[in-house]
Coordinates of C-alpha atoms and ligand atoms in Angstrom, one line a residue:
X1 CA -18.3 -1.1 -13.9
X2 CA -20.0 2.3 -13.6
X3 CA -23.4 1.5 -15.3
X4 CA -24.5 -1.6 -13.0
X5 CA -22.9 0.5 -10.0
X6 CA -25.3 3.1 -10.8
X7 CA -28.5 1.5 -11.3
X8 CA -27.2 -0.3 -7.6
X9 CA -27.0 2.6 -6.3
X10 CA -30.7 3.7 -7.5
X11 CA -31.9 0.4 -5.9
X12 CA -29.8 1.1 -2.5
X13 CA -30.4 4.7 -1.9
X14 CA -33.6 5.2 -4.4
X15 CA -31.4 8.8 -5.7
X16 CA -28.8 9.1 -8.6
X17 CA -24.9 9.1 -8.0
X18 CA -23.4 12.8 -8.1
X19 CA -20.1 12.1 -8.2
X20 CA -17.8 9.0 -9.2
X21 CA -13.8 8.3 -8.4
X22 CA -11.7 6.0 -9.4
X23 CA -8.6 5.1 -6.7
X24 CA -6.0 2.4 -7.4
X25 CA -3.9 -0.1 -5.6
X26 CA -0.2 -0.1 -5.9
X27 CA 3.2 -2.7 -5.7
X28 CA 6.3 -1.2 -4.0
X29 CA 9.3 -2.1 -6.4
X30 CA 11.7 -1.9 -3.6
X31 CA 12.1 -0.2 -0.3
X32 CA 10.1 -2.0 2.5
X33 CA 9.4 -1.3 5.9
X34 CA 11.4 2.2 5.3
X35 CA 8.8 4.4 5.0
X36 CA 7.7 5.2 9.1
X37 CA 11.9 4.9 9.4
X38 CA 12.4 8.0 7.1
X39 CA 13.7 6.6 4.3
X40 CA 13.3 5.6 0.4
X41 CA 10.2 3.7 -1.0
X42 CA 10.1 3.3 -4.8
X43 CA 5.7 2.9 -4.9
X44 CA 3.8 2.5 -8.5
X45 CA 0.2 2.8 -8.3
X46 CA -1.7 0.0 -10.3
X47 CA -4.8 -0.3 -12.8
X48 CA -6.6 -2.7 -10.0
X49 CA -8.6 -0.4 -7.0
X50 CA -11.4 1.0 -6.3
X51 CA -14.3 3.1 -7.4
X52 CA -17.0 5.0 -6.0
X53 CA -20.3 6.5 -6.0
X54 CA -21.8 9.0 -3.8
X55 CA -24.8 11.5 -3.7
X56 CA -25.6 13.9 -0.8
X57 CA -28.9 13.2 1.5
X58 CA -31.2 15.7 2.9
X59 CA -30.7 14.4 6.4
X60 CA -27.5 13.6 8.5
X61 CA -27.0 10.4 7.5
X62 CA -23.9 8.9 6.7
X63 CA -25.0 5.6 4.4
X64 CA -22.1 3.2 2.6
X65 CA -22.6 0.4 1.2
X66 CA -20.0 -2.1 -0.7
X67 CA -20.8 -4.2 -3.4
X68 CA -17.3 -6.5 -1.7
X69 CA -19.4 -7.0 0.9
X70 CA -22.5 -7.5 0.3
X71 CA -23.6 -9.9 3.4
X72 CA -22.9 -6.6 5.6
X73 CA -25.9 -4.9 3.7
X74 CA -25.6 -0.8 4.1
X75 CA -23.5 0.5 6.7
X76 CA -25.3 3.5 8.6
X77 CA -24.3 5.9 10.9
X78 CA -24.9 9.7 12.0
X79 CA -22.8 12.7 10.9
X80 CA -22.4 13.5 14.2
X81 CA -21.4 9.9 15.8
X82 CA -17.7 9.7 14.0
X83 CA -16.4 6.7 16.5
X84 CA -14.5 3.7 15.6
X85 CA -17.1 1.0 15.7
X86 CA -15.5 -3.0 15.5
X87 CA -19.1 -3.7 14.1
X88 CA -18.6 -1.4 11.3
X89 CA -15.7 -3.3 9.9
X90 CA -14.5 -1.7 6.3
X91 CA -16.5 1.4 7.1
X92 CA -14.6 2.6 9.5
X93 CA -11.7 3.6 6.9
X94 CA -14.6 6.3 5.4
X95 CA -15.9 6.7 8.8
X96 CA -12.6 7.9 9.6
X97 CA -11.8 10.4 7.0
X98 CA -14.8 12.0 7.1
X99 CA -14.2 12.6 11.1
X100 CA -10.8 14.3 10.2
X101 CA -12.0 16.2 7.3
X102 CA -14.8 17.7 9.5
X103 CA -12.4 18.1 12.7
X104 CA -10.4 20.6 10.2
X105 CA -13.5 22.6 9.6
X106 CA -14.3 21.1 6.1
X107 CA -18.1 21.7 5.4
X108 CA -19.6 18.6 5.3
X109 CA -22.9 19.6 6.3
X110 CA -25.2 17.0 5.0
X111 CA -25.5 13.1 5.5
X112 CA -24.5 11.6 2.2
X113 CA -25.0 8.0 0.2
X114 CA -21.6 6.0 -0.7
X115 CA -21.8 3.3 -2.7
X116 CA -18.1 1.6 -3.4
X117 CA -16.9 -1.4 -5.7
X118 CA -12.8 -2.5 -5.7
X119 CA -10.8 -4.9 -7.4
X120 CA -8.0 -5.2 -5.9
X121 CA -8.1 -8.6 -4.0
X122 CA -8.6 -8.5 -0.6
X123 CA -5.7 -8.6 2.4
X124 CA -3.4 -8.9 -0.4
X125 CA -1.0 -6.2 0.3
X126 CA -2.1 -4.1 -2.5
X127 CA -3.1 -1.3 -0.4
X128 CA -7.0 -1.5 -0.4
X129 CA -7.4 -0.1 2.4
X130 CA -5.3 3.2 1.9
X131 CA -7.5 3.5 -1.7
X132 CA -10.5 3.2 0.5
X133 CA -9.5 6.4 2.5
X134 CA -8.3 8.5 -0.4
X135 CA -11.5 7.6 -2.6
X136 CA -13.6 8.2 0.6
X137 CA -11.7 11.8 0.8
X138 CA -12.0 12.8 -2.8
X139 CA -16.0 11.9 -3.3
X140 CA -15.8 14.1 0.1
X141 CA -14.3 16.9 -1.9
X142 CA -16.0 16.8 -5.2
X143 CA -19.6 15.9 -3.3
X144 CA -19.3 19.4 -0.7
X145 CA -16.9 21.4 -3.2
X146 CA -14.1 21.1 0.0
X147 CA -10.7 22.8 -1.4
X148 CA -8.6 20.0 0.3
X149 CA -5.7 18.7 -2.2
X150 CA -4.0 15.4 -2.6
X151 CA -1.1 15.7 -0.1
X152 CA -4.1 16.8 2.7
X153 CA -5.9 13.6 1.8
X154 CA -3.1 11.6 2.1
X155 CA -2.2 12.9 5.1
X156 CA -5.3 12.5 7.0
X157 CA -5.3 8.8 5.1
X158 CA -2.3 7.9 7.1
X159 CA -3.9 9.7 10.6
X160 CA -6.9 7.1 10.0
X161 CA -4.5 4.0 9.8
X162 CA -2.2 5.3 12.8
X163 CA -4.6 6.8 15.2
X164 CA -8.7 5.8 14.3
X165 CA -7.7 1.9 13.1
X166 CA -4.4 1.8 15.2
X167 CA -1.9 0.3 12.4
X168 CA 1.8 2.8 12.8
X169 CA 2.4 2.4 8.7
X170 CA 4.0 5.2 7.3
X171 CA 3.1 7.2 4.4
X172 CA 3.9 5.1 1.2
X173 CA 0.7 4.0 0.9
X174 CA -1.8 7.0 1.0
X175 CA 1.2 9.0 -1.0
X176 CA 1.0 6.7 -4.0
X177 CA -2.9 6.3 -4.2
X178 CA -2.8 10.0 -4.1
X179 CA 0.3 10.3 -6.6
X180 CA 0.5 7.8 -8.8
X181 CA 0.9 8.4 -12.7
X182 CA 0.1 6.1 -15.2
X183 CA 3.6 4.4 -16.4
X184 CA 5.4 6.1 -13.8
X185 CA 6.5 4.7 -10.3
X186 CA 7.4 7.3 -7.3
X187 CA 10.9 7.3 -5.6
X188 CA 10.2 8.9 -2.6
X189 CA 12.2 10.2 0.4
X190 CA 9.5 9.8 3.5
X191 CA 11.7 12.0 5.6
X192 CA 11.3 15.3 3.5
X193 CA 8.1 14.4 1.1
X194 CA 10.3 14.7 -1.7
X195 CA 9.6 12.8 -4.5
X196 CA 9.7 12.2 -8.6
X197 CA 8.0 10.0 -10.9
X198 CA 10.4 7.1 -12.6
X199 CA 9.2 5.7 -16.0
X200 CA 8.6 1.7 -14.9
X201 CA 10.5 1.1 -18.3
X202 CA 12.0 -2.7 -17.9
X203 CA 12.5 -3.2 -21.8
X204 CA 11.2 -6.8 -23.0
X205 CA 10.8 -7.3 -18.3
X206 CA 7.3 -7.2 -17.1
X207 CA 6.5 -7.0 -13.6
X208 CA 4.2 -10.3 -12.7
X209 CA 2.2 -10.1 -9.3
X210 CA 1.7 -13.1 -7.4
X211 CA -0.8 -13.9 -4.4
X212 CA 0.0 -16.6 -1.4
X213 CA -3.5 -16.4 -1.1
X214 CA -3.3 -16.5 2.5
X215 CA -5.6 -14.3 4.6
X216 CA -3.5 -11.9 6.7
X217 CA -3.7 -13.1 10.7
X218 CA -2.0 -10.7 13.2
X219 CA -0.2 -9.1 10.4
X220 CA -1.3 -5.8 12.0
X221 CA 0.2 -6.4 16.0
X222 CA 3.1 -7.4 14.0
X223 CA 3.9 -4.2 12.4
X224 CA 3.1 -2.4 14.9
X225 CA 5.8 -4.5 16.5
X226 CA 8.5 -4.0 14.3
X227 CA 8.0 -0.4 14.3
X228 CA 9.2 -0.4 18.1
X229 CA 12.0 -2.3 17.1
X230 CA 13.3 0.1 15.0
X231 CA 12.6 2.8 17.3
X232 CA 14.2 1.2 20.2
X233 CA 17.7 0.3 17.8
X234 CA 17.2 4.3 17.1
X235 CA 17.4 4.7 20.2
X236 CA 20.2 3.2 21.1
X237 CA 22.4 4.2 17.9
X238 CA 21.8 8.0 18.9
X239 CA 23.8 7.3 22.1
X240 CA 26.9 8.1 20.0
X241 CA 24.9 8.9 16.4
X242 CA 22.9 12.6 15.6
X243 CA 20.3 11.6 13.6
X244 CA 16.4 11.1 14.4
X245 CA 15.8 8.1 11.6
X246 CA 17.5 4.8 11.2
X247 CA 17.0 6.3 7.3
X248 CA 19.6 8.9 7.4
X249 CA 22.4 6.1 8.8
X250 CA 24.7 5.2 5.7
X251 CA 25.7 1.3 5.8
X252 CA 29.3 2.1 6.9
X253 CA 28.2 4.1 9.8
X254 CA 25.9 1.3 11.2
X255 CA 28.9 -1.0 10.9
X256 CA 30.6 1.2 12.6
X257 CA 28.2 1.8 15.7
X258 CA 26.3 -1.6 15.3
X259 CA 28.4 -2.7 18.6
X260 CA 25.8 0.0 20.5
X261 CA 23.3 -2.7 19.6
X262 CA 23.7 -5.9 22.1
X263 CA 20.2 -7.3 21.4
X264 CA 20.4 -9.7 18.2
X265 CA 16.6 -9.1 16.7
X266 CA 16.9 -5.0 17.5
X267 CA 20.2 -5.3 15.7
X268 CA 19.0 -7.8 12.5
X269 CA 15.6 -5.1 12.3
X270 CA 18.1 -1.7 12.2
X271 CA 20.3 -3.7 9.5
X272 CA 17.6 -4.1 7.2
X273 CA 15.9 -1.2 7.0
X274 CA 19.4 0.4 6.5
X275 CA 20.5 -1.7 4.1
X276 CA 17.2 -2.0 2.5
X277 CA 17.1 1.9 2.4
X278 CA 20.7 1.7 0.2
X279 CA 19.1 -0.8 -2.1
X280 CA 15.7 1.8 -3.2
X281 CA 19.1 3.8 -4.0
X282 CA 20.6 1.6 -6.1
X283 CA 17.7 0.3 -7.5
X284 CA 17.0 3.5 -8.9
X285 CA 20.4 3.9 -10.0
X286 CA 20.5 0.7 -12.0
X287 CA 17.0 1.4 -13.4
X288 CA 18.1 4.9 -14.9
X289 CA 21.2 2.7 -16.8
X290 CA 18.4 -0.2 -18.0
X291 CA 20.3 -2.4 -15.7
X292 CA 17.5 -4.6 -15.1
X293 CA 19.8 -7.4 -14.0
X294 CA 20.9 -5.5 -11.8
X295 CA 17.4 -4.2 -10.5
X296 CA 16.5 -8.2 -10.4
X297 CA 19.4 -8.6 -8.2
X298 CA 18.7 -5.5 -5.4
X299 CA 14.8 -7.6 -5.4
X300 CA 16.2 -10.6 -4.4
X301 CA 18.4 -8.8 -1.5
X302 CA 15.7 -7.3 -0.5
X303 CA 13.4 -10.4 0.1
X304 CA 16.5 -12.2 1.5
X305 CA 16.8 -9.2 4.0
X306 CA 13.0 -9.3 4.7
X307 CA 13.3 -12.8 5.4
X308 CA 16.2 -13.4 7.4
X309 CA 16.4 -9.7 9.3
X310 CA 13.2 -8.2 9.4
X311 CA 11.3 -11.8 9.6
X312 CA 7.9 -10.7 7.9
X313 CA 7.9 -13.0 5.3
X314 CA 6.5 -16.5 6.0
X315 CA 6.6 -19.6 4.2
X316 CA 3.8 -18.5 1.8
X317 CA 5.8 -15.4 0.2
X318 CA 9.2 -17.4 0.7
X319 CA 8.0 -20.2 -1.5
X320 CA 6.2 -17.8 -4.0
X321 CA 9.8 -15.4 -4.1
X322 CA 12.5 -18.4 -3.8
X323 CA 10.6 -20.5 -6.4
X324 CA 10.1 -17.2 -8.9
X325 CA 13.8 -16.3 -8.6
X326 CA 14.8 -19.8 -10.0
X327 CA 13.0 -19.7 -13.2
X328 CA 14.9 -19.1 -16.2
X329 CA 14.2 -15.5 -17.5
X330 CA 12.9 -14.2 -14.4
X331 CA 15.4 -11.4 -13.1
X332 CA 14.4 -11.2 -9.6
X333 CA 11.5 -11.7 -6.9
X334 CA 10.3 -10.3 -3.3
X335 CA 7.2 -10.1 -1.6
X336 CA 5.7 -6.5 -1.6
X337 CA 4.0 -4.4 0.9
X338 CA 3.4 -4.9 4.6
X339 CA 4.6 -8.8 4.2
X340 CA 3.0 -12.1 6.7
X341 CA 1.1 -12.6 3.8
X342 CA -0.5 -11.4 0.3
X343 CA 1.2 -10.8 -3.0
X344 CA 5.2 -10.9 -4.5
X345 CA 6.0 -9.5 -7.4
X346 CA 8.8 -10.7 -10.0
X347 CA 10.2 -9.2 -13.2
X348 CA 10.1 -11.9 -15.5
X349 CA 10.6 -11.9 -19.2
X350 CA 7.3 -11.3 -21.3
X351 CA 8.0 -14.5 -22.7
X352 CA 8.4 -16.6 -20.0
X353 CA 5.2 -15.4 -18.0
X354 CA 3.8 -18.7 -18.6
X355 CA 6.7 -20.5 -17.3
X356 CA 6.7 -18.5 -14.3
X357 CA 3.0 -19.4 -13.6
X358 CA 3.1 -23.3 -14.1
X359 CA 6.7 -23.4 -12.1
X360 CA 5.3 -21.4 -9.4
X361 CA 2.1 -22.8 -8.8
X362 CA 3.4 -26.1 -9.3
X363 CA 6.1 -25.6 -6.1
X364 CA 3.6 -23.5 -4.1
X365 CA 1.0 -26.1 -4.6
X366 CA 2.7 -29.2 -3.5
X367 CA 4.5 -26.9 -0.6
X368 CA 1.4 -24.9 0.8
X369 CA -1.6 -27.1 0.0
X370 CA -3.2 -24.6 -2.5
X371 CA -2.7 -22.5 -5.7
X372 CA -1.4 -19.1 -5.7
X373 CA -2.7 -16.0 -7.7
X374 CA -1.2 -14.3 -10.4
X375 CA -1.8 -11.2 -12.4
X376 CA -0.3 -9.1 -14.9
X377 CA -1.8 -5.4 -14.5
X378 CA -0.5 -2.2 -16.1
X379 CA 0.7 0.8 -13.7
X380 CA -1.6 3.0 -13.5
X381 CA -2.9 6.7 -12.2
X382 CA -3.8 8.0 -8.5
X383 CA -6.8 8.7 -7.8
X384 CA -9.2 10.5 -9.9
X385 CA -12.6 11.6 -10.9
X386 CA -14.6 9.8 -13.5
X387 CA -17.4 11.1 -15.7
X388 CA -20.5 10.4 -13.9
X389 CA -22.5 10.3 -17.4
X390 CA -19.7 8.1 -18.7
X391 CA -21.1 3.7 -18.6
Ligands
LIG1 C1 2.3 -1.3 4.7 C2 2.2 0.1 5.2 C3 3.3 1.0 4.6 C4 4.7 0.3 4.6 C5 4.6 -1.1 4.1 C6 5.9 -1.8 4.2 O1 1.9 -1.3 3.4 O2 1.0 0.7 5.1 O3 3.3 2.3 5.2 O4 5.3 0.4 5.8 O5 3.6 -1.8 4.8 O6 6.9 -1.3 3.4

């Protein structure tokens, strides 16, 4: 990947590439929509993302070009103009960072030449654009020597999506592309920051990543959306409850107090992200023992709840999930990420892959009017510098 993105970048910017990153997507085992309600997500980052060249100009030029996007041409804009721009489409993730960086004093004092290559499909939950932001902010750092570290950069990832794009995610995404280990997932508690990495050991179980295929449409409103939800159930709960996160309400206490709730939806939204929250638990739990039955089990609850409580799954990642979890040797299925559309995952047995692939693609097919995706893709390491000698 590195050698023809280098002599690109010789043709684009007519300099050499001082510094190259690598940042990855990622799945989330379990523990959806929990992350902006202070609780559990259980993240791994994958070998599919992003890398990226850059070089540092002479003038104050910011220049970034993506090889994803290649009718767009070279994006260019001015140091000193840091605006969200609609016309500016992807850049505006880079755009972004570098604005934050500088508006904490980091000395970026030139223009600079970006050029960026992923492989992580597009709008398919996988979190491209969060690997965007954390690439954009590590070629910052190794290009003008800036002594930011990870946790900064995925902070001031998150502060792009929230308050330069406008989508309220929470952290999971930024803290995995940041994090991630190779062979390890990340249970993390979003409330405190605390965190360890999890061997994603599932014996003779692989995890198989499937794509509806379907190109995201209002997916961001809708978050945005469910994110009031939840705050306006918090809000009522904390007329008799003291706590500032529908994550740090044990199941038995919302039973308790779920009368508080009149409205229906707030009620079905609070219910899932505190049950969902007692399932990253248990999942955990049951992936310590090897309980991988288990595990397959808490998936399928999960999709169930993000179905018929949360309502962000659709008949795309219904049909992709419900299919997945009747084939013999897969343990359980559930869409992944932000949900309306892109990728499920299943743990199926590394025999049976195939079987999963024709049964699903044959249901999904005849259901949806196209084929799904799949791919099989080891976990893989955050972000990281790569050898810019190295083909
Ligand atoms: C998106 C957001 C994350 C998280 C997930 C849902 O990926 O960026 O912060 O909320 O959706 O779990």
């Amino acid at each position: 990947m590195l050698t023809s993105m280098k002599s690109k970048f010789d043709t684009l910017f007519n300099t050499q590439p001082e510094v190259a990153a690598f940042t990855p997507g990622r799945i989330n085992l379990i523990g959806e929509h929990t992350d902006y309600n202070g609780g559990y997500v259980f993240p791994a980052a994958i070998e599919l993302g992003t890398y990226g060249l850059a070089s540092k100009r002479n003038d104050r030029k910011i220049c970034l070009y993506s090889n994803n996007f290649e009718s767009t041409g070279t994006i260019e804009f001015s140091l000193d103009e840091l605006q969200f721009d609609a016309a500016h489409s992807w850049a505006n993730y880079p755009k972004g960072m570098v604005k934050y960086l500088k508006e904490l004093d980091y000395k970026i004092d030139t223009g600079f030449n970006i050029l960026i290559e992923g492989n992580i499909p597009n709008g398919a939950s996988l979190s491209s654009s969060a690997s965007i932001e954390i690439l954009m902010g590590w070629l910052l750092k190794s290009l003008f020597n800036l002594e930011v570290d990870r946790l900064e950069l995925i902070h001031l990832g998150r502060k792009v999506e929230n308050h330069f794009i406008g989508v309220n995610s929470g952290i999971m995404d930024q803290f995995i592309v940041g994090m991630g280990r190779k062979d390890q997932a990340i249970l993390l508690d979003t409330a405190t920051l605390d965190y360890h990495y999890v061997p994603t050991e599932f014996g003779d179980y692989v995890i198989s990543i499937m794509n509806t295929n379907k190109r995201r449409e209002l997916a961001e409103s809708k978050y945005n959306e469910r994110l009031e939800e939840c705050q306006k159930a918090l809000a009522l709960l904390q007329h008799e409850l003291e706590v500032d996160a529908l994550g740090h309400i044990d199941a038995a206490t919302f039973e308790k107090y779920a009368y508080l709730i009149k409205d229906n939806v707030l009620l079905r939204r609070a219910r899932h992200a505190i049950t969902e929250n007692a399932r990253v638990k248990k999942a955990y739990d049951a992936l310590n023992r090897k309980d991988f039955i288990e595990f397959g089990k808490l998936l399928n609850a999960s999709h169930a709840s993000l179905k018929e409580d949360y309502e962000v799954t659709g008949i795309e990642l219904d049909t992709l999930a419900e299919t997945a979890q009747q084939v013999e040797g897969v343990l359980g299925a559930r869409m992944t990420g932000a949900g309306f559309a892109g990728c499920a995952i299943a743990l199926v047995h590394k025999d049976r892959i195939k079987n999963l692939e024709q049964e699903v693609t044959e249901n999904y097919t005849k259901k949806i009017g196209y084929e799904p995706s799949f791919y099989h893709v080891n976990i893989g390491d955050g972000v990281k510098s790569l050898d810019i000698k190295e083909g």
